[in-house]
Amino acid sequence: MHYLHVWLACAKNSLIREMQYLSNFWLAVLVEIGYVSATIFIFEIFFYQVESIGNWSRGELYLIYGFFRIFSAIGSFFYRANFNRFSYLVNSGEFDYLLLKPISPLFLSTMRITTFSRLSQFFIGTIITVYAIGLIGLPMNFFTVLWIIILLFFGLTTRYAFALVMRVPIFWFERIDNIGDLEFTLFSTARYPRLVFPPILRHLLSYVLPTLLVAAIPTEILLKQTSSGLIIGYITTSIVFFMVSVGLFQLGVKQYNSASS
Amino acid sequence: MLLAFVASLMGGLLAFLIQTTIGLLGFWLDEVTSLNDLLNIATITIGGRAVPVFLYPVWLFTLAQALPFRYLTSFPTEIVTNQLNSNQTIIGLFLQSMWIGLFLGLCWLLWLRGMRSYTTSGG
């Protein structure tokens, strides 16, 4: 409850700050819509030429993309801006103040800034997802929806852990700005089905740098006849990856020596 | 290969000029980074940066040939990969130079206008 209270207060601040630059807010929304249209354009060109990619139909591919958008939206809404600032916090010594607060520094350093303009992505993602489900003709009932939410939850956990792992090295190395770009590029692979990638890359992206866990594998579990091994592997990797990332963060905090004062 | 080299140089020049045009709009607009995003989106879609333009439906391919965005990266690539016959290459080079001339003129005009309307802030 305490954490929810703190988060709400921070979110309110973020909203006020964003509303001060209202035209920027709407431009950001417009650019989001532009990039989504670009991806849809690429899909449509491909499906103008072929019936399926891998063994994935048009609707199925859209479902992955819808999930991917929803993840990006939730991630951007809750923590993305914080991760962009993370290395600055450590380099400038502002991290000191966070350590002094009677609340988890992990929570404070990664959840403090909320980005409301990214909610537009969430709506776009939901529209694409619903459209894709309609195309596939997936029967919708309470359990399907519940199953989707559970799968999304673990995907999101992986997403967060991944972003954290990519930022934590700042405690040991002073400049890691490029890693942020690397994370972004790696995650652009998350919007395609697993079969698109050659086997070695596929395993690498499933279990070592698990970007495919985020959207491709949940969609596969939802749509295809998958072994229970994949489901268990999916959930386990997500949990293990999350624990590793938090462990690394705590190690990093021990290593941290203040920059100023 | 020589033609491909020329086309890439001109593609680079055209990219520079389009971005300069966007930058010069900063005389009148507060924020131009989102225009850069729109340029990026245009080159990805109609400019054939993500999917080869030959996979497009005919009407879209025609549109891509008419607009400047194809001439940044897609057109030089098409020459290198031998997708074009000599006629198409020459027409392409002509259209590319035409767009370069157009944006050069636009840059110059915007610069002159901008210098006249520029008022310093602060100082």
Short mmCIF file of C-alpha atoms in Angstrom, two decimals:
data_model
loop_
_atom_site.label_atom_id
_atom_site.label_comp_id
_atom_site.label_asym_id
_atom_site.label_seq_id
_atom_site.Cartn_x
_atom_site.Cartn_y
_atom_site.Cartn_z
CA MET A 1 0.00 0.00 0.00
CA HIS A 2 2.82 2.30 0.96
CA TYR A 3 4.49 1.76 -2.42
CA LEU A 4 1.24 2.35 -4.30
CA HIS A 5 0.85 5.63 -2.46
CA VAL A 6 4.37 6.76 -3.38
CA TRP A 7 3.91 5.66 -6.98
CA LEU A 8 0.64 7.61 -7.32
CA ALA A 9 2.28 10.76 -5.99
CA CYS A 10 5.18 10.39 -8.46
CA ALA A 11 2.79 9.67 -11.35
CA LYS A 12 0.81 12.81 -10.56
CA ASN A 13 4.02 14.86 -10.74
CA SER A 14 4.95 13.28 -14.05
CA LEU A 15 1.53 14.03 -15.50
CA ILE A 16 1.74 17.68 -14.46
CA ARG A 17 5.17 17.97 -16.06
CA GLU A 18 3.98 16.41 -19.32
CA MET A 19 0.91 18.62 -19.48
CA GLN A 20 3.11 21.70 -19.39
CA TYR A 21 4.31 20.78 -22.88
CA LEU A 22 1.02 19.81 -24.42
CA SER A 23 2.05 20.22 -28.06
CA ASN A 24 5.06 17.94 -27.47
CA PHE A 25 2.68 15.43 -25.95
CA TRP A 26 0.51 15.32 -29.06
CA LEU A 27 3.51 15.28 -31.40
CA ALA A 28 4.85 12.26 -29.50
CA VAL A 29 1.48 10.55 -29.98
CA LEU A 30 1.52 11.38 -33.71
CA VAL A 31 5.03 9.99 -34.17
CA GLU A 32 4.01 6.79 -32.33
CA ILE A 33 1.12 6.34 -34.76
CA GLY A 34 3.50 6.97 -37.67
CA TYR A 35 5.92 4.23 -36.61
CA VAL A 36 3.08 1.76 -36.07
CA SER A 37 1.76 2.55 -39.55
CA ALA A 38 5.26 1.93 -40.95
CA THR A 39 5.34 -1.57 -39.46
CA ILE A 40 1.83 -2.35 -40.66
CA PHE A 41 2.90 -1.14 -44.10
CA ILE A 42 5.84 -3.57 -44.12
CA PHE A 43 3.61 -6.47 -43.03
CA GLU A 44 1.07 -5.66 -45.72
CA ILE A 45 3.76 -5.56 -48.43
CA PHE A 46 5.01 -8.98 -47.32
CA PHE A 47 1.55 -10.47 -47.27
CA TYR A 48 0.86 -8.93 -50.67
CA GLN A 49 3.56 -11.31 -51.94
CA VAL A 50 3.27 -14.41 -49.73
CA GLU A 51 0.55 -16.25 -47.81
CA SER A 52 2.52 -16.87 -44.66
CA ILE A 53 5.90 -16.24 -43.04
CA GLY A 54 7.36 -19.33 -41.38
CA ASN A 55 4.08 -21.05 -40.60
CA TRP A 56 2.58 -17.80 -39.38
CA SER A 57 -0.44 -16.29 -41.04
CA ARG A 58 -1.22 -12.60 -41.33
CA GLY A 59 -3.51 -12.56 -38.27
CA GLU A 60 -0.99 -14.44 -36.15
CA LEU A 61 1.78 -12.02 -37.08
CA TYR A 62 -0.45 -9.11 -36.17
CA LEU A 63 -1.14 -10.73 -32.81
CA ILE A 64 2.60 -10.81 -32.04
CA TYR A 65 2.89 -7.23 -33.09
CA GLY A 66 -0.14 -6.24 -30.99
CA PHE A 67 1.41 -7.92 -27.95
CA PHE A 68 4.74 -6.27 -28.69
CA ARG A 69 3.06 -2.85 -28.78
CA ILE A 70 1.21 -3.50 -25.52
CA PHE A 71 4.49 -4.48 -23.84
CA SER A 72 6.35 -1.48 -25.16
CA ALA A 73 3.50 0.72 -24.00
CA ILE A 74 3.33 -0.67 -20.47
CA GLY A 75 7.13 -0.63 -20.23
CA SER A 76 7.40 2.93 -21.53
CA PHE A 77 4.58 4.05 -19.28
CA PHE A 78 6.03 2.65 -16.07
CA TYR A 79 9.79 2.67 -16.36
CA ARG A 80 11.43 3.52 -19.70
CA ALA A 81 12.19 7.18 -18.93
CA ASN A 82 13.75 6.08 -15.63
CA PHE A 83 16.13 3.71 -17.35
CA ASN A 84 17.12 6.48 -19.73
CA ARG A 85 18.08 8.55 -16.70
CA PHE A 86 19.62 5.69 -14.77
CA SER A 87 23.25 6.21 -15.75
CA TYR A 88 22.86 9.94 -15.09
CA LEU A 89 21.59 9.19 -11.57
CA VAL A 90 24.67 7.12 -10.81
CA ASN A 91 27.20 9.34 -12.59
CA SER A 92 25.96 12.56 -11.03
CA GLY A 93 25.74 11.08 -7.55
CA GLU A 94 22.01 11.79 -7.35
CA PHE A 95 21.65 8.13 -6.51
CA ASP A 96 22.79 9.11 -2.98
CA TYR A 97 19.45 10.74 -2.28
CA LEU A 98 17.55 7.67 -3.38
CA LEU A 99 19.58 5.48 -1.02
CA LEU A 100 18.66 7.73 1.89
CA LYS A 101 14.91 7.40 1.36
CA PRO A 102 13.05 4.84 3.49
CA ILE A 103 11.95 2.90 0.41
CA SER A 104 13.55 0.40 -1.97
CA PRO A 105 16.14 2.20 -4.15
CA LEU A 106 15.30 -0.20 -6.99
CA PHE A 107 11.69 0.93 -6.91
CA LEU A 108 12.59 4.58 -6.67
CA SER A 109 15.27 4.57 -9.37
CA THR A 110 13.23 2.62 -11.91
CA MET A 111 9.59 3.60 -11.31
CA ARG A 112 9.71 7.26 -10.37
CA ILE A 113 8.94 8.84 -13.75
CA THR A 114 5.76 7.85 -15.54
CA THR A 115 5.29 8.72 -19.24
CA PHE A 116 1.65 9.31 -20.05
CA SER A 117 2.04 10.01 -23.77
CA ARG A 118 2.98 6.34 -24.19
CA LEU A 119 -0.50 5.28 -23.20
CA SER A 120 -1.47 5.96 -26.82
CA GLN A 121 0.68 2.96 -27.75
CA PHE A 122 -1.32 0.85 -25.37
CA PHE A 123 -4.56 1.71 -27.13
CA ILE A 124 -3.01 1.11 -30.56
CA GLY A 125 -1.62 -2.23 -29.34
CA THR A 126 -4.99 -3.25 -27.97
CA ILE A 127 -6.74 -2.36 -31.24
CA ILE A 128 -4.19 -4.38 -33.25
CA THR A 129 -4.54 -7.31 -30.84
CA VAL A 130 -8.34 -7.34 -31.00
CA TYR A 131 -8.19 -7.05 -34.81
CA ALA A 132 -5.70 -9.94 -34.98
CA ILE A 133 -7.82 -12.12 -32.70
CA GLY A 134 -10.75 -11.42 -35.01
CA LEU A 135 -8.69 -12.40 -38.09
CA ILE A 136 -7.54 -15.64 -36.51
CA GLY A 137 -11.01 -16.41 -35.16
CA LEU A 138 -9.68 -17.26 -31.72
CA PRO A 139 -12.59 -18.11 -29.41
CA MET A 140 -12.69 -15.51 -26.67
CA ASN A 141 -13.83 -16.53 -23.24
CA PHE A 142 -12.88 -15.79 -19.67
CA PHE A 143 -10.06 -18.34 -19.63
CA THR A 144 -8.48 -17.12 -22.86
CA VAL A 145 -8.41 -13.58 -21.51
CA LEU A 146 -7.01 -14.76 -18.18
CA TRP A 147 -4.39 -16.84 -20.01
CA ILE A 148 -3.40 -13.83 -22.13
CA ILE A 149 -3.01 -11.67 -19.01
CA ILE A 150 -0.85 -14.31 -17.29
CA LEU A 151 1.36 -14.66 -20.39
CA LEU A 152 1.65 -10.89 -20.70
CA PHE A 153 2.63 -10.61 -17.05
CA PHE A 154 5.62 -12.92 -17.45
CA GLY A 155 6.59 -11.25 -20.72
CA LEU A 156 6.58 -7.90 -18.99
CA THR A 157 8.68 -9.25 -16.11
CA THR A 158 11.29 -10.36 -18.63
CA ARG A 159 11.16 -7.00 -20.35
CA TYR A 160 11.80 -5.15 -17.10
CA ALA A 161 14.58 -7.52 -16.04
CA PHE A 162 16.23 -7.16 -19.43
CA ALA A 163 16.20 -3.37 -19.25
CA LEU A 164 17.64 -3.53 -15.72
CA VAL A 165 20.43 -5.95 -16.68
CA MET A 166 21.44 -3.65 -19.52
CA ARG A 167 21.69 -0.63 -17.18
CA VAL A 168 23.26 -2.14 -14.05
CA PRO A 169 26.85 -2.21 -15.47
CA ILE A 170 26.94 1.55 -14.82
CA PHE A 171 27.92 0.70 -11.24
CA TRP A 172 31.16 -0.81 -12.56
CA PHE A 173 31.80 1.14 -15.77
CA GLU A 174 31.36 4.86 -16.04
CA ARG A 175 30.00 5.27 -19.55
CA ILE A 176 27.45 2.85 -20.95
CA ASP A 177 25.16 5.06 -23.00
CA ASN A 178 25.48 2.82 -26.04
CA ILE A 179 24.00 -0.13 -24.21
CA GLY A 180 20.67 1.68 -24.13
CA ASP A 181 20.69 1.82 -27.92
CA LEU A 182 21.70 -1.82 -28.06
CA GLU A 183 18.75 -2.76 -25.90
CA PHE A 184 16.40 -0.88 -28.21
CA THR A 185 17.81 -2.60 -31.30
CA LEU A 186 17.71 -6.03 -29.69
CA PHE A 187 14.12 -5.49 -28.72
CA SER A 188 13.09 -4.69 -32.24
CA THR A 189 13.58 -8.43 -32.87
CA ALA A 190 10.76 -9.09 -30.42
CA ARG A 191 8.04 -8.38 -32.94
CA TYR A 192 8.72 -11.33 -35.23
CA PRO A 193 7.89 -15.02 -34.81
CA ARG A 194 10.68 -17.30 -33.60
CA LEU A 195 10.79 -19.29 -36.83
CA VAL A 196 12.02 -16.24 -38.74
CA PHE A 197 15.41 -16.56 -37.08
CA PRO A 198 18.03 -19.22 -37.84
CA PRO A 199 18.29 -21.87 -35.07
CA ILE A 200 21.37 -20.54 -33.23
CA LEU A 201 20.03 -17.00 -33.11
CA ARG A 202 16.61 -18.34 -32.15
CA HIS A 203 17.96 -20.09 -29.05
CA LEU A 204 20.16 -17.14 -28.20
CA LEU A 205 17.18 -14.79 -28.34
CA SER A 206 14.95 -17.22 -26.43
CA TYR A 207 17.11 -18.06 -23.46
CA VAL A 208 20.28 -15.93 -23.28
CA LEU A 209 19.10 -12.49 -24.40
CA PRO A 210 15.46 -13.39 -24.09
CA THR A 211 13.80 -10.77 -26.28
CA LEU A 212 11.59 -13.41 -27.87
CA LEU A 213 10.12 -14.24 -24.48
CA VAL A 214 8.42 -10.91 -24.54
CA ALA A 215 5.93 -11.29 -27.37
CA ALA A 216 6.77 -14.12 -29.78
CA ILE A 217 6.72 -17.01 -27.33
CA PRO A 218 3.52 -15.96 -25.51
CA THR A 219 1.79 -15.73 -28.88
CA GLU A 220 3.13 -19.12 -29.86
CA ILE A 221 1.87 -20.64 -26.61
CA LEU A 222 -1.52 -19.05 -27.17
CA LEU A 223 -1.96 -20.12 -30.79
CA LYS A 224 0.03 -23.22 -31.59
CA GLN A 225 0.03 -26.69 -30.14
CA THR A 226 3.05 -26.25 -27.91
CA SER A 227 4.70 -28.68 -25.54
CA SER A 228 4.28 -27.95 -21.85
CA GLY A 229 8.09 -27.74 -21.87
CA LEU A 230 7.94 -24.42 -23.71
CA ILE A 231 5.38 -23.02 -21.26
CA ILE A 232 7.42 -24.11 -18.22
CA GLY A 233 10.62 -22.88 -19.86
CA TYR A 234 8.95 -19.55 -20.60
CA ILE A 235 7.79 -18.97 -17.03
CA THR A 236 11.01 -20.26 -15.44
CA THR A 237 13.28 -18.17 -17.65
CA SER A 238 11.21 -15.12 -16.87
CA ILE A 239 11.43 -15.64 -13.09
CA VAL A 240 15.13 -16.59 -13.12
CA PHE A 241 15.99 -13.63 -15.31
CA PHE A 242 14.12 -11.28 -13.01
CA MET A 243 15.90 -12.63 -9.91
CA VAL A 244 19.28 -12.38 -11.61
CA SER A 245 18.65 -8.78 -12.59
CA VAL A 246 17.60 -7.78 -9.06
CA GLY A 247 20.62 -9.64 -7.65
CA LEU A 248 22.92 -7.75 -10.02
CA PHE A 249 21.31 -4.46 -9.01
CA GLN A 250 21.95 -5.19 -5.33
CA LEU A 251 25.55 -6.16 -6.06
CA GLY A 252 25.86 -2.92 -7.97
CA VAL A 253 24.52 -0.84 -5.10
CA LYS A 254 27.15 -2.41 -2.80
CA GLN A 255 29.78 -1.47 -5.36
CA TYR A 256 28.43 2.08 -5.72
CA ASN A 257 30.55 4.83 -4.28
CA SER A 258 29.05 8.24 -4.45
CA ALA A 259 30.16 10.60 -7.20
CA SER A 260 29.73 13.88 -5.34
CA SER A 261 30.22 15.01 -1.74
CA MET B 1 29.48 0.23 -60.37
CA LEU B 2 30.51 3.78 -61.16
CA LEU B 3 26.84 4.73 -61.53
CA ALA B 4 26.06 3.11 -58.17
CA PHE B 5 28.83 5.13 -56.58
CA VAL B 6 27.49 8.35 -58.09
CA ALA B 7 23.94 7.46 -57.03
CA SER B 8 25.03 6.83 -53.43
CA LEU B 9 26.92 10.13 -53.27
CA MET B 10 23.88 11.93 -54.62
CA GLY B 11 21.66 10.00 -52.19
CA GLY B 12 23.84 11.21 -49.34
CA LEU B 13 23.65 14.76 -50.63
CA LEU B 14 19.87 14.56 -50.95
CA ALA B 15 19.57 13.21 -47.39
CA PHE B 16 21.73 16.09 -46.17
CA LEU B 17 19.61 18.65 -48.01
CA ILE B 18 16.28 17.26 -46.75
CA GLN B 19 17.58 17.26 -43.19
CA THR B 20 18.94 20.78 -43.61
CA THR B 21 15.52 21.88 -44.84
CA ILE B 22 13.96 20.39 -41.72
CA GLY B 23 16.62 22.05 -39.58
CA LEU B 24 15.98 25.44 -41.21
CA LEU B 25 12.30 25.17 -40.34
CA GLY B 26 13.60 25.70 -36.80
CA PHE B 27 13.50 29.43 -37.60
CA TRP B 28 9.72 29.24 -37.36
CA LEU B 29 8.97 26.09 -35.34
CA ASP B 30 9.88 25.40 -31.71
CA GLU B 31 10.57 21.77 -32.24
CA VAL B 32 11.69 19.92 -35.38
CA THR B 33 12.83 16.53 -34.07
CA SER B 34 9.43 15.00 -34.72
CA LEU B 35 9.72 16.12 -38.36
CA ASN B 36 12.89 14.05 -38.49
CA ASP B 37 10.87 11.13 -37.19
CA LEU B 38 8.34 11.69 -39.96
CA LEU B 39 11.17 11.69 -42.52
CA ASN B 40 12.41 8.44 -41.03
CA ILE B 41 8.92 6.93 -41.31
CA ALA B 42 8.65 8.09 -44.93
CA THR B 43 11.97 6.48 -45.92
CA ILE B 44 11.02 3.23 -44.16
CA THR B 45 7.67 2.99 -45.93
CA ILE B 46 7.51 4.71 -49.30
CA GLY B 47 11.32 5.01 -49.50
CA GLY B 48 11.84 1.25 -49.57
CA ARG B 49 14.31 1.14 -46.69
CA ALA B 50 12.67 -1.89 -45.07
CA VAL B 51 11.19 -3.77 -48.01
CA PRO B 52 12.50 -3.67 -51.62
CA VAL B 53 10.31 -1.39 -53.74
CA PHE B 54 9.92 -4.16 -56.33
CA LEU B 55 7.64 -6.02 -53.94
CA TYR B 56 5.23 -3.09 -53.85
CA PRO B 57 1.95 -3.10 -55.76
CA VAL B 58 2.33 -1.22 -59.07
CA TRP B 59 0.56 1.99 -58.00
CA LEU B 60 2.72 2.23 -54.87
CA PHE B 61 5.90 1.57 -56.85
CA THR B 62 4.96 4.41 -59.21
CA LEU B 63 4.37 6.69 -56.23
CA ALA B 64 7.73 5.68 -54.74
CA GLN B 65 9.46 6.59 -58.00
CA ALA B 66 7.89 10.03 -57.98
CA LEU B 67 8.69 10.96 -54.36
CA PRO B 68 12.20 11.86 -53.14
CA PHE B 69 12.47 9.25 -50.36
CA ARG B 70 13.41 6.33 -52.60
CA TYR B 71 16.48 8.21 -53.85
CA LEU B 72 18.22 8.26 -50.46
CA THR B 73 19.21 4.61 -49.96
CA SER B 74 16.93 2.39 -52.00
CA PHE B 75 17.89 3.64 -55.46
CA PRO B 76 21.69 3.15 -55.08
CA THR B 77 21.01 -0.32 -53.65
CA GLU B 78 18.83 -1.17 -56.63
CA ILE B 79 21.70 -0.28 -59.00
CA VAL B 80 24.26 -2.32 -57.04
CA THR B 81 22.00 -5.37 -57.02
CA ASN B 82 21.35 -5.07 -60.78
CA GLN B 83 17.61 -4.61 -60.45
CA LEU B 84 17.40 -1.79 -62.97
CA ASN B 85 17.99 -1.68 -66.71
CA SER B 86 20.00 1.22 -68.13
CA ASN B 87 16.88 3.20 -69.03
CA GLN B 88 15.49 3.01 -65.50
CA THR B 89 18.89 3.93 -64.09
CA ILE B 90 19.16 7.04 -66.22
CA ILE B 91 15.60 8.16 -65.40
CA GLY B 92 16.35 7.50 -61.73
CA LEU B 93 19.54 9.56 -61.80
CA PHE B 94 17.67 12.35 -63.53
CA LEU B 95 14.89 12.38 -60.92
CA GLN B 96 17.49 12.20 -58.15
CA SER B 97 19.29 15.27 -59.48
CA MET B 98 15.97 17.02 -59.89
CA TRP B 99 15.13 16.48 -56.22
CA ILE B 100 18.60 17.63 -55.20
CA GLY B 101 18.12 20.86 -57.18
CA LEU B 102 14.70 21.39 -55.67
CA PHE B 103 15.84 20.94 -52.07
CA LEU B 104 18.95 23.04 -52.71
CA GLY B 105 16.70 25.87 -53.83
CA LEU B 106 14.38 25.34 -50.89
CA CYS B 107 17.30 25.42 -48.41
CA TRP B 108 18.60 28.62 -49.91
CA LEU B 109 15.15 30.25 -49.83
CA LEU B 110 14.48 29.18 -46.25
CA TRP B 111 17.90 30.43 -45.17
CA LEU B 112 17.32 33.88 -46.68
CA ARG B 113 13.80 34.14 -45.27
CA GLY B 114 14.93 32.78 -41.94
CA MET B 115 17.75 35.30 -41.58
CA ARG B 116 15.25 38.09 -42.19
CA SER B 117 12.73 36.86 -39.65
CA TYR B 118 15.25 35.74 -37.05
CA THR B 119 14.96 37.52 -33.76
CA THR B 120 17.40 36.60 -31.06
CA SER B 121 16.03 35.40 -27.77
CA GLY B 122 17.73 36.64 -24.65
CA GLY B 123 21.12 38.30 -24.85
#
